[in-house]
Short mmCIF file of C-alpha atoms in Angstrom, two decimals:
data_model
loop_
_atom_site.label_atom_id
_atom_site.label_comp_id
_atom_site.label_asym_id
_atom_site.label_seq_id
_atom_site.Cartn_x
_atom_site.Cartn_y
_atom_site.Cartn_z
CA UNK Y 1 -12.29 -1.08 -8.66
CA UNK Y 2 -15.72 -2.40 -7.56
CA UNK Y 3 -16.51 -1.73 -3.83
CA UNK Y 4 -16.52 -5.88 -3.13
CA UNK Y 5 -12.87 -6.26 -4.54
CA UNK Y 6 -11.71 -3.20 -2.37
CA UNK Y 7 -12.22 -4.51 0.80
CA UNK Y 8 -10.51 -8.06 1.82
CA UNK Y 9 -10.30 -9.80 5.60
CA UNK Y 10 -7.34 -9.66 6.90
CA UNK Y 11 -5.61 -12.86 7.43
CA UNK Y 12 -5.64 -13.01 10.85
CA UNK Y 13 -9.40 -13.60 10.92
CA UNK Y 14 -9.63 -15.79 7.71
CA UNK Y 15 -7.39 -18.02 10.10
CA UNK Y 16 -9.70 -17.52 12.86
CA UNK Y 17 -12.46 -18.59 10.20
CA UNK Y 18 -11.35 -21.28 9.85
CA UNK Y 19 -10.88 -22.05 13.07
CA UNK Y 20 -14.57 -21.10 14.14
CA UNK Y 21 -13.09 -18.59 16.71
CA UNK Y 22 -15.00 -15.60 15.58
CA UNK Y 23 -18.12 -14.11 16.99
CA UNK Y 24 -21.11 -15.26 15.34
CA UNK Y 25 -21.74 -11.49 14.12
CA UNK Y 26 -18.28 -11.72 12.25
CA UNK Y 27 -19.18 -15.12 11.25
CA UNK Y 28 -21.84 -13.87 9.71
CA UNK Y 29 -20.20 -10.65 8.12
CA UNK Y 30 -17.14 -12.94 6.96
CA UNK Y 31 -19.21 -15.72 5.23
CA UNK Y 32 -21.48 -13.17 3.23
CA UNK Y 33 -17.99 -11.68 2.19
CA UNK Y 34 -16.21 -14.84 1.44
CA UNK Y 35 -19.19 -16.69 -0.30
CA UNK Y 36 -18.72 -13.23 -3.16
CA UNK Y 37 -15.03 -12.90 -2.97
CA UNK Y 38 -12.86 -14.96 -4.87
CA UNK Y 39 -9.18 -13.46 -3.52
CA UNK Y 40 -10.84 -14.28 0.54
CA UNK Y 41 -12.27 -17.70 -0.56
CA UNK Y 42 -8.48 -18.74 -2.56
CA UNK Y 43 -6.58 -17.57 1.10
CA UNK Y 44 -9.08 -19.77 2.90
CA UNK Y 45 -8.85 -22.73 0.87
CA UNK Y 46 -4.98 -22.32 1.89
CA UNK Y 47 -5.30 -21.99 5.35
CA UNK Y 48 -7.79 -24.46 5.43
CA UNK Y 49 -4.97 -27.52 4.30
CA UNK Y 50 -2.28 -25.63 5.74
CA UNK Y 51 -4.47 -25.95 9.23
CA UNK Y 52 -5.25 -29.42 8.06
CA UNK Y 53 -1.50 -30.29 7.42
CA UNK Y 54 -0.65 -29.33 10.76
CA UNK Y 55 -2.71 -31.54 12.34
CA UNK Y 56 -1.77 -34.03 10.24
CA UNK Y 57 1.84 -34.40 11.35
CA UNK Y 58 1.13 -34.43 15.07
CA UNK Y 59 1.71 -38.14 16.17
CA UNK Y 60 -1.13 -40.23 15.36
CA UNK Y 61 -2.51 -42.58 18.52
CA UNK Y 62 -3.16 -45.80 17.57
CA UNK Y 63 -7.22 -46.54 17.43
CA UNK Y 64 -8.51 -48.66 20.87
CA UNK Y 65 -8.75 -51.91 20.10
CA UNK Y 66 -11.97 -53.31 18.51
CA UNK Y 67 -12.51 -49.79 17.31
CA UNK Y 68 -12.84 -51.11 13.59
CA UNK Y 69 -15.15 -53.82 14.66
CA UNK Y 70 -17.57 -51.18 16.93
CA UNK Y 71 -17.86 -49.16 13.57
CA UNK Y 72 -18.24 -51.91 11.26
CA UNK Y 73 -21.19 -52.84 13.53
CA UNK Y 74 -22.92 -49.76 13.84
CA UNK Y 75 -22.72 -48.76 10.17
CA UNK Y 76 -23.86 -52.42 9.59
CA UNK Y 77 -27.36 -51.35 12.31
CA UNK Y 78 -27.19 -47.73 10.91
CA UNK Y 79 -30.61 -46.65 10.21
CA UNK Y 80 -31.15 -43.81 8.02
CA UNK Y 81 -33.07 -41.73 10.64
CA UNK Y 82 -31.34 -38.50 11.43
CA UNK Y 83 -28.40 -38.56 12.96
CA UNK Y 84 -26.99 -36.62 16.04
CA UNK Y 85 -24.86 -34.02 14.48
CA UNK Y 86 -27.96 -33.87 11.51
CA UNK Y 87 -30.59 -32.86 14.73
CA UNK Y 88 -27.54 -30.79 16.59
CA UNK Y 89 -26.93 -29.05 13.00
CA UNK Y 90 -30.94 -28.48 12.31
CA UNK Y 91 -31.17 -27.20 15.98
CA UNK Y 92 -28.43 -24.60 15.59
CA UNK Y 93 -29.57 -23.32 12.52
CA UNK Y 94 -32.95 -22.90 14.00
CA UNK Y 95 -32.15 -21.16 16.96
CA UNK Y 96 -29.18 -19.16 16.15
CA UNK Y 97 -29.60 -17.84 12.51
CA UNK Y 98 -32.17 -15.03 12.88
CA UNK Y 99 -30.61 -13.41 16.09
CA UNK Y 100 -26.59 -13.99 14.49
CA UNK Y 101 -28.29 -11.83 11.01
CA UNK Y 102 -30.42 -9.44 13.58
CA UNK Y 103 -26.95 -8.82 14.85
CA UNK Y 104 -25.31 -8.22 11.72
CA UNK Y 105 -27.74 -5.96 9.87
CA UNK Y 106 -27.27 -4.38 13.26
CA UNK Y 107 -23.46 -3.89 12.19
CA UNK Y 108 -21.79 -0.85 10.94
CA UNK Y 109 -19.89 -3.15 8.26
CA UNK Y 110 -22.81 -3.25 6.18
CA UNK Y 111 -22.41 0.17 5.17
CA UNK Y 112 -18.95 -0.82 3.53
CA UNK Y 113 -19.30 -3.83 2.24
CA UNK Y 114 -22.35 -3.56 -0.37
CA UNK Y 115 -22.21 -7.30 -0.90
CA UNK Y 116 -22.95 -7.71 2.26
CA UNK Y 117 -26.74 -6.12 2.03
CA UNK Y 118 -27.61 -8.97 -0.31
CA UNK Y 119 -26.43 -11.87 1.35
CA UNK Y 120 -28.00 -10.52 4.50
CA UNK Y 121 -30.98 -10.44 2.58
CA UNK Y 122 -30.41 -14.20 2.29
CA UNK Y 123 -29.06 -15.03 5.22
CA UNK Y 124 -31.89 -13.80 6.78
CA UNK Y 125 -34.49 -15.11 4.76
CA UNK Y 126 -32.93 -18.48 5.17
CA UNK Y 127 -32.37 -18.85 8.92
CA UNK Y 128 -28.56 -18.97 8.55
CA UNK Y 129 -28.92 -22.02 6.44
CA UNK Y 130 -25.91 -22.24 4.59
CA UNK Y 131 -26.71 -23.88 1.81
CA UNK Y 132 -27.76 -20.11 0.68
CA UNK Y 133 -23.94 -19.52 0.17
CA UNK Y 134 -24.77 -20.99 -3.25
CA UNK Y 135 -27.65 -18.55 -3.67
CA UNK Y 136 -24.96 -15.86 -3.17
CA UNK Y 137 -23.00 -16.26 -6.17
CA UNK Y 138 -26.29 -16.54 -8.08
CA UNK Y 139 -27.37 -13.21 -7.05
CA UNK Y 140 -23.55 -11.79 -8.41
CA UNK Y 141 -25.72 -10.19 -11.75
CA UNK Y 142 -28.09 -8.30 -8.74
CA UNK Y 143 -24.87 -7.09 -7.05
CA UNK Y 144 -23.11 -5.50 -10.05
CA UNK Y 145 -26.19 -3.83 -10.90
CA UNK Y 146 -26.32 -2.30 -7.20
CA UNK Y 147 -22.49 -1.56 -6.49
CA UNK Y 148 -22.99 1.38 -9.17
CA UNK Y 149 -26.39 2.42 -6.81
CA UNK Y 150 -25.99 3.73 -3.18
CA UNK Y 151 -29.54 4.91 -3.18
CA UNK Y 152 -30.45 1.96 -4.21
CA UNK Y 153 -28.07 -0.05 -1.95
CA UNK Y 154 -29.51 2.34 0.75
CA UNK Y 155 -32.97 1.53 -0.25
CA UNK Y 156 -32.18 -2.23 0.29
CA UNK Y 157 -30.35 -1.53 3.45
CA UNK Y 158 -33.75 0.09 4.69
CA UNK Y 159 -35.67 -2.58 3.63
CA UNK Y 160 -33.79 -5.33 5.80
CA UNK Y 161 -34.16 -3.54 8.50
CA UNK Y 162 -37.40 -1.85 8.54
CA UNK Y 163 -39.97 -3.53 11.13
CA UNK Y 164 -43.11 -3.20 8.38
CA UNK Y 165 -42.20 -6.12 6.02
CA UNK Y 166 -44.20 -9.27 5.07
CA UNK Y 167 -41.88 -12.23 5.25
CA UNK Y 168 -43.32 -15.28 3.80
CA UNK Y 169 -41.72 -18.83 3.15
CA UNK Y 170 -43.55 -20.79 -0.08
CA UNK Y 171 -43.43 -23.97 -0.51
CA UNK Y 172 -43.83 -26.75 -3.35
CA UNK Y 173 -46.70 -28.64 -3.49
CA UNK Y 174 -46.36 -32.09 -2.48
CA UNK Y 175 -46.64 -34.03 -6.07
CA UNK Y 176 -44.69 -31.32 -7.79
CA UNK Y 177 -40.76 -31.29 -5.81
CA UNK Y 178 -40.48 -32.16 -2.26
CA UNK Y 179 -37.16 -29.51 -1.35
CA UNK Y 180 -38.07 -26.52 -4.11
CA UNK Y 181 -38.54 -23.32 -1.49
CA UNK Y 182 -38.98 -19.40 -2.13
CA UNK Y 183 -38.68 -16.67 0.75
CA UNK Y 184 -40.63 -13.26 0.29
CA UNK Y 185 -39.50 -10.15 2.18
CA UNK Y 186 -42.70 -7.48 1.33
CA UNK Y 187 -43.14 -4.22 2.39
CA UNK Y 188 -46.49 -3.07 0.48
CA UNK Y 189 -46.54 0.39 2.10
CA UNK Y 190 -42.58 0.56 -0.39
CA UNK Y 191 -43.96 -1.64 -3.11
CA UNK Y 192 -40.57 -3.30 -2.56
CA UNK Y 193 -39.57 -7.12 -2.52
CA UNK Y 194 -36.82 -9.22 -2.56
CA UNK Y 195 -37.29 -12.74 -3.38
CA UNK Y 196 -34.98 -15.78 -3.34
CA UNK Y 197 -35.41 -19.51 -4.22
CA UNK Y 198 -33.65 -22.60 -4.24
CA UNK Y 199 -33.92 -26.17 -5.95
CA UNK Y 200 -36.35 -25.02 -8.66
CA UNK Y 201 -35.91 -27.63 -11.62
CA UNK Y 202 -34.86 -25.63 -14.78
CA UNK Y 203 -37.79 -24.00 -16.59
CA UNK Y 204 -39.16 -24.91 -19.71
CA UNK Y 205 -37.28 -24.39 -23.05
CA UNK Y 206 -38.75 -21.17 -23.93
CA UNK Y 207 -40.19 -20.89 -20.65
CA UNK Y 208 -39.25 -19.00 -16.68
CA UNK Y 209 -40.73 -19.35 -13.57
CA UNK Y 210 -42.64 -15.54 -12.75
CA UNK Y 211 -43.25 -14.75 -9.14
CA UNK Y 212 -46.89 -13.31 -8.66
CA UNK Y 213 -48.32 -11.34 -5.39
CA UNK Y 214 -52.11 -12.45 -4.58
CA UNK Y 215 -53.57 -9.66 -3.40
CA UNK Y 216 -55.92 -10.28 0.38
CA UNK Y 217 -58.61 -7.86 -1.67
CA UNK Y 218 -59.12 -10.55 -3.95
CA UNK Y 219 -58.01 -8.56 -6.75
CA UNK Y 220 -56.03 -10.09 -9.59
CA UNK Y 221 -52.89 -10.95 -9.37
CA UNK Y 222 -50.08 -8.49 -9.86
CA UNK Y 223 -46.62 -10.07 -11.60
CA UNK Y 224 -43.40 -9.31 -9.69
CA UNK Y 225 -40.93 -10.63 -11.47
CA UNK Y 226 -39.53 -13.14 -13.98
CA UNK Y 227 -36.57 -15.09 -13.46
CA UNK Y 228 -34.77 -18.37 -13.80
CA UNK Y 229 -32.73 -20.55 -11.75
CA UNK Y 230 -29.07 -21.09 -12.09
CA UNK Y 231 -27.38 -24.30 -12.56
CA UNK Y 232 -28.12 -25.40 -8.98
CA UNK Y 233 -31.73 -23.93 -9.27
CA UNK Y 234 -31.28 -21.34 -7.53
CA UNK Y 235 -32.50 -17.78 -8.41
CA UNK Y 236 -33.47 -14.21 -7.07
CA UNK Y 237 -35.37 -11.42 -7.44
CA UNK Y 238 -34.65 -8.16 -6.27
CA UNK Y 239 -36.78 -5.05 -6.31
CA UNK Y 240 -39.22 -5.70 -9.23
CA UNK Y 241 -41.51 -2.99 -10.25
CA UNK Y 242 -44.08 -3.21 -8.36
CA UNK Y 243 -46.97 -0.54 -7.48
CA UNK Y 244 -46.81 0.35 -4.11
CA UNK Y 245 -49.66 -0.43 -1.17
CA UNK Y 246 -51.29 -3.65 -2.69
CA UNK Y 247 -51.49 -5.63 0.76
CA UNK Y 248 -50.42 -9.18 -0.17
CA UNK Y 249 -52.64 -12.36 0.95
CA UNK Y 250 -50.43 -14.52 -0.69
CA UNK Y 251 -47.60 -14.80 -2.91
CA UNK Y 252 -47.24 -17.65 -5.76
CA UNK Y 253 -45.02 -18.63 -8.61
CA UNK Y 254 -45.67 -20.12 -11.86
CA UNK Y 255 -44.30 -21.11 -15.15
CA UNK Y 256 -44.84 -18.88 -17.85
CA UNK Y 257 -43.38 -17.28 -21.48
CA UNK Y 258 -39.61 -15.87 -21.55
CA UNK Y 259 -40.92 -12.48 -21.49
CA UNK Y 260 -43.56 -12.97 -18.51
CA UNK Y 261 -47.55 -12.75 -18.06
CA UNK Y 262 -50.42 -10.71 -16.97
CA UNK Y 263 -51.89 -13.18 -15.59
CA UNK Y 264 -50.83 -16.73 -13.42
CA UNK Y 265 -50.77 -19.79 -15.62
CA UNK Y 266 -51.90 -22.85 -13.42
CA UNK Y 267 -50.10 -24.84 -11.66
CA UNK Y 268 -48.95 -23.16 -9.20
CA UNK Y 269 -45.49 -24.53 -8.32
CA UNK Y 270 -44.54 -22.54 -4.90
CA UNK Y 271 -47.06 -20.85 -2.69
CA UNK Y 272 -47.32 -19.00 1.07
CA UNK Y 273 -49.40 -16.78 2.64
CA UNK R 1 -8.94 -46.96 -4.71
CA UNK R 2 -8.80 -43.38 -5.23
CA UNK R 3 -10.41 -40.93 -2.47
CA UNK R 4 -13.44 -40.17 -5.53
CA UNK R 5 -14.04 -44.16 -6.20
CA UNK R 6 -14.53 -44.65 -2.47
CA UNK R 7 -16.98 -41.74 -2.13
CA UNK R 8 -18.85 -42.98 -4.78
CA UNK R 9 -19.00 -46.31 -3.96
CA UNK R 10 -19.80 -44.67 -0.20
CA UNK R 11 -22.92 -43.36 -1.89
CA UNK R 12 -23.99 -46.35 -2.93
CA UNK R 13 -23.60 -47.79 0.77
CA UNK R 14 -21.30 -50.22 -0.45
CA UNK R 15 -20.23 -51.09 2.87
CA UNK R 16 -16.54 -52.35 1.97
CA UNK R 17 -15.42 -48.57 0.86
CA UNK R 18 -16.17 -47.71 4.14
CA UNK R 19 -14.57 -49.83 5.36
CA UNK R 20 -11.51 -48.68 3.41
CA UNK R 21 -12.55 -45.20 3.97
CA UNK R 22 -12.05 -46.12 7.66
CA UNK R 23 -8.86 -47.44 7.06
CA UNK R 24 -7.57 -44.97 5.29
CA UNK R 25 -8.96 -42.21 7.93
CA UNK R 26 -9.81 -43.40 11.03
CA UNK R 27 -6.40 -42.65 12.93
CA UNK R 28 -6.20 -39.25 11.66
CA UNK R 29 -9.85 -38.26 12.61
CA UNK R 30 -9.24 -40.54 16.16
CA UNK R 31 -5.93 -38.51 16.80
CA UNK R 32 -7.13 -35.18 16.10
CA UNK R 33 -10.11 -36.41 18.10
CA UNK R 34 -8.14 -37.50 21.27
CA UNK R 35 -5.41 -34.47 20.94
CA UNK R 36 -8.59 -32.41 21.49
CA UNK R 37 -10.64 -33.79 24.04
CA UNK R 38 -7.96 -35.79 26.25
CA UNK R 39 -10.39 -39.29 26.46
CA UNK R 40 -10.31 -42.22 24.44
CA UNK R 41 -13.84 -42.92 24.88
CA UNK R 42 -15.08 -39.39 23.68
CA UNK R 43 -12.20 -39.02 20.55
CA UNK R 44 -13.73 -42.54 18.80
CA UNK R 45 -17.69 -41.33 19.56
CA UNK R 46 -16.43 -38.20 17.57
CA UNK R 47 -14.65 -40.60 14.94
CA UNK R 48 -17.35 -43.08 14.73
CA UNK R 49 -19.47 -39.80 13.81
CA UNK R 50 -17.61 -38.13 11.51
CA UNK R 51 -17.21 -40.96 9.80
CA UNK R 52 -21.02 -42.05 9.78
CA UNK R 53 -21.50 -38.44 8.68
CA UNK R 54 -19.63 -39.75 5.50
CA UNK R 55 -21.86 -42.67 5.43
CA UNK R 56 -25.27 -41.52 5.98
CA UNK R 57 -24.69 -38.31 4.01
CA UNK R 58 -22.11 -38.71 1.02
CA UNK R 59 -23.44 -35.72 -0.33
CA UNK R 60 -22.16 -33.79 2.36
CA UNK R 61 -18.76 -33.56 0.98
CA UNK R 62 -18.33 -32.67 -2.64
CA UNK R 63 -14.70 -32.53 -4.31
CA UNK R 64 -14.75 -28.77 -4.64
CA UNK R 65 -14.41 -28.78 -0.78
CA UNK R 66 -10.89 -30.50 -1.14
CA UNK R 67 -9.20 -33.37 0.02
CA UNK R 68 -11.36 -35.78 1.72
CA UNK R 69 -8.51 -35.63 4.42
CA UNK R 70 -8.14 -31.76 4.99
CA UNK R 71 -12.20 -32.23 5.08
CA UNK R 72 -12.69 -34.94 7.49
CA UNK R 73 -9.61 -33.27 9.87
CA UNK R 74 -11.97 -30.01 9.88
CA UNK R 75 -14.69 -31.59 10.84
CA UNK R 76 -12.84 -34.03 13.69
CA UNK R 77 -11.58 -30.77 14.97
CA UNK R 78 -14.50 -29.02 15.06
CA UNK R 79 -17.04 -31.75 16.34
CA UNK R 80 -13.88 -32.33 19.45
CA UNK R 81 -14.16 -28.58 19.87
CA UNK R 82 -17.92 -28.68 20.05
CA UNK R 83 -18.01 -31.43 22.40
CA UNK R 84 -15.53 -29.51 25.30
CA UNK R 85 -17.35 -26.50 24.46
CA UNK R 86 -20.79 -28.32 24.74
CA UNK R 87 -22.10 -26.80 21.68
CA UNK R 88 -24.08 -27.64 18.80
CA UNK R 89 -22.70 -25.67 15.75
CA UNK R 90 -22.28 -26.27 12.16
CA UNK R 91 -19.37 -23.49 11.01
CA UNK R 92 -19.41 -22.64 7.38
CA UNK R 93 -16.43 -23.75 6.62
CA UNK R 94 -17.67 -27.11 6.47
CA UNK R 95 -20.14 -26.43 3.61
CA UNK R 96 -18.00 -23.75 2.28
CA UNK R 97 -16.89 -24.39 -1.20
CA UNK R 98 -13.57 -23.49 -2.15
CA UNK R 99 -11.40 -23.20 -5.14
CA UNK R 100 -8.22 -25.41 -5.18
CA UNK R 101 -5.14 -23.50 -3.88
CA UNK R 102 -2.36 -24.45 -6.56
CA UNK R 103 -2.73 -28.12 -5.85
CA UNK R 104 -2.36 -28.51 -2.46
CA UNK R 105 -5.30 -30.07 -1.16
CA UNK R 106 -4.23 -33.10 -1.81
CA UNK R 107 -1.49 -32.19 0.36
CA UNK R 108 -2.86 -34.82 3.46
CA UNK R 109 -2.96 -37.34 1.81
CA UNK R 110 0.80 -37.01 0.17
CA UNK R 111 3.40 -38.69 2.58
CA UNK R 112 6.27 -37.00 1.35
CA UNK R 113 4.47 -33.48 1.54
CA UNK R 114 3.62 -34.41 5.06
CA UNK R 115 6.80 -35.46 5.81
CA UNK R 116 8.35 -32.28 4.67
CA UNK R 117 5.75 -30.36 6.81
CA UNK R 118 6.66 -32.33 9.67
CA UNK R 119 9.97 -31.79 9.28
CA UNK R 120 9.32 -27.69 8.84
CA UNK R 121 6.86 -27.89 11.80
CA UNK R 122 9.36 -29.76 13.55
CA UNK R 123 11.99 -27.29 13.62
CA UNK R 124 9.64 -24.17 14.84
CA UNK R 125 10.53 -23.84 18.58
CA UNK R 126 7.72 -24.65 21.22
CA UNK R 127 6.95 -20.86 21.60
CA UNK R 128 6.39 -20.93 17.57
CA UNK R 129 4.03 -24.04 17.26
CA UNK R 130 2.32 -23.52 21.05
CA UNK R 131 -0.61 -20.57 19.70
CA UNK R 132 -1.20 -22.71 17.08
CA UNK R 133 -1.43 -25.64 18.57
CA UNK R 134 -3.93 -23.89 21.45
CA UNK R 135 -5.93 -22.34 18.91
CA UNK R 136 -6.28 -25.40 16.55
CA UNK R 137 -6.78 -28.29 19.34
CA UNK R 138 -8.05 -26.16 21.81
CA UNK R 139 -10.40 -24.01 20.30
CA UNK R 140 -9.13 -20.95 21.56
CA UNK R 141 -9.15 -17.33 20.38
CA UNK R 142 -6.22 -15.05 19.40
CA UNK R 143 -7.61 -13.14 22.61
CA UNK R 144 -7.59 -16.32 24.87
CA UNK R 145 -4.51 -17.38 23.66
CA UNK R 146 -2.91 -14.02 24.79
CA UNK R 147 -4.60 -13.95 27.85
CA UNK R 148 -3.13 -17.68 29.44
CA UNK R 149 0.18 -16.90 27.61
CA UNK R 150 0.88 -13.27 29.03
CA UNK R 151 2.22 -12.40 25.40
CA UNK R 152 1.09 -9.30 23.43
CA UNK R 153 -1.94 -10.65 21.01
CA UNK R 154 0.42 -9.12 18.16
CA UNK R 155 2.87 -11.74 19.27
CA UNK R 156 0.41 -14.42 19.47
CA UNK R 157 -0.93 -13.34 15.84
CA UNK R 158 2.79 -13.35 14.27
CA UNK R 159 3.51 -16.76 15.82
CA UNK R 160 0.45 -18.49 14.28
CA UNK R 161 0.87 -16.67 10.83
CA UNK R 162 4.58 -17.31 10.91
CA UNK R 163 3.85 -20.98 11.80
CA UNK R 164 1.34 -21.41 8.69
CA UNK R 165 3.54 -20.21 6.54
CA UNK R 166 6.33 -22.60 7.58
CA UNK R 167 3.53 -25.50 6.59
CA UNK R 168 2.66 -23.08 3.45
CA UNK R 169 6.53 -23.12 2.66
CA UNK R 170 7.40 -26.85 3.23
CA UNK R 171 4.31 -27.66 1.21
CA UNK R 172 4.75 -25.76 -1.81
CA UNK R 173 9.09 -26.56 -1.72
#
């Protein structure tokens, strides 16, 4: 039995999930579990209509009248500017994500739950955002090849938490996709990185994306991994070989052969320094 | 129309399915709304923007997240809890993705499901359904819940399990 199937939340605080009632550390600790587990996500999904059902058969109240009209109006003036909850949404995620994933990297759980060390590693990299539940499941292949690895899975854990990393967000260039986004965590004193995208357009027939550090000495670029994006374009990339102490000006990623290059092929499709 | 017609016609801003969406919606967002926060005026600003949420951001749902009903009563709950808790939060079960348990998410939207859950719910004694009720329309914790009932959180805990399952067993007899 692999270490993520041996440990499942109790049901008690799925239904407090759902409900939102948690602290935002077990939030955090539950949704990195859930987002890998199939057996926690199937008793959600059932708690989720069963909590929906019982709502359901309270007494409806009628609506006020004109309610239908006041609606029909403002979704007749509705601009497409953001909307309250979209600003109240962007502003939680802003301020609460990094101190919620401080918290739980902070936790003793992540010692026992091994998926948990990767998606802290993109939680964290993506502010809480949780459209990086779908970058989860995409880094599944990363996780089986760590569950059989505690030093590894200890080397990880020390990397998220160690105060000497390079954390750099890249970003398309304008003419090329306006939402495609990497996040580097770097720690050039370790040589290690961990790397995660999202909304990359497939790659090339014959073709993946390769991930390249730019080092500040002006040196040539060293490759740090090849990799392709799932379905949903999203992709990872954990621990490359990589030599150690090459301080990083910048990091870039570019579309080259299957089997990867020695050197950058132009464009350059993400970038960050 | 079916629920998926609507939502795609919804993405087109085809302003008629929402207007059927509404329809079809509106009094179960409103009254989970108004059970929640207690004022008329409030519970249809939190239906008029749960609603528009629909509108301005058909994406937001996809069919892997269930029935549009179960959906829209999670987020009508959880936008009334945010408003008497005077927070701004986005909890992942509204973008969480879940499988389909054994064909019940289209439980809301079946009227003889509901009214066998109704029926189930209606015969739990007040001490049964009140946890639940405080926890789901109140936004309170197991711990809260204890602490204004004087009853043993295990107690509070076996009352709201034993009251899902009651919906669990009158929606899969």
């Amino acid at each position: 039995m692999s270490m993520r199937e041996a440990f499942h939340i109790p049901e008690e605080d799925l239904i407090q999930y759902v409900l939102g009632t948690l602290k935002d550390t077990q939030m955090s600790q539950f949704t990195a579990h859930i987002s890998l587990c199939n057996a926690c996500r199937g008793q959600l999904a059932n708690f989720q209509v069963e909590l929906a059902s019982f709502a359901a058969v309270q007494p409806f109240t009628e609506l006020p009248a004109g309610a239908r009209d006041r609606f029909m109006t403002r979704l007749t003036s509705d601009q497409a500017s953001e909307t309250g909850f979209a600003q109240m949404r962007d502003k939680s995620r802003a301020s609460g994500g990094l101190r919620s994933i401080q918290q739980w990297v902070e936790s003793p759980v992540l010692f026992r739950i091994v998926s948990g060390a990767l998606a802290a590693a993109l939680l964290y990299v993506g502010s809480d955002d949780l459209s990086h539940i779908h970058q989860l499941r995409q880094m599944q292949p990363e996780l089986a090849r760590f569950e059989g690895q505690a030093g590894e899975l200890a080397d990880l854990q020390d990397f998220l938490r160690g105060s000497n990393t390079q954390q750099v967000s890249l970003h398309d260039r304008p003419e090329i996709n306006k939402t495609s986004e990497g996040h580097v965590i770097y720690s050039s004193s370790s040589g290690k990185l961990v790397f995660t995208a999202s909304n990359l357009p497939s790659a090339p027939l014959g073709k993946a994306y390769e991930l390249w550090i730019l080092p500040a000495s002006g040196a040539a670029p060293v490759p740090a991994g090849v990799f392709k994006p799932d379905l949903q374009g999203n992709a990872a990339v954990i621990f490359p070989q990589i030599p150690v102490n090459v301080n990083a000006g910048a990091f870039g990623v570019t579309v080259e052969d299957e089997a990867g290059a020695t050197k950058p092929t132009l464009p350059i499709i993400l970038s960050g320094q | 129309m079916e629920d998926a017609e609507l939502l795609e016609a919804v993405a087109r801003q085809d302003q008629s399915a929402m207007a059927e969406l509404f329809d079809k919606y509106s009094r179960l967002v409103y009254s989970i709304a108004l059970r929640v926060l207690h004022e008329p005026d409030l519970a249809e600003d939190v239906m008029q923007e749960v609603l528009l949420q629909v509108w301005r951001q058909p994406g937001g749902f996809v069919s892997q997240r269930g029935s549009v009903g179960a959906w829209l009563a999670v987020v009508a709950r959880n936008r009334s809890i945010d408003v008497i808790r005077r927070r701004a939060h986005m909890t992942p079960m509204e973008e969480m993705v879940l499988p389909e348990p054994r064909n019940l998410q289209r439980a809301v939207e079946d009227s003889y499901l509901m009214d066998q859950v109704r029926v189930a719910v209606g015969a739990l004694s007040g001490e049964q359904q009140s946890p639940l009720h405080m926890a789901y329309f109140e936004g309170l914790t197991h711990t809260e819940i204890s602490e204004r009932t004087s009853t043993p959180l295990g107690t509070v805990k076996t009352r709201i399990r034993t009251a899902l399952a009651t919906v669990r067993n009158a929606l899969e007899a």
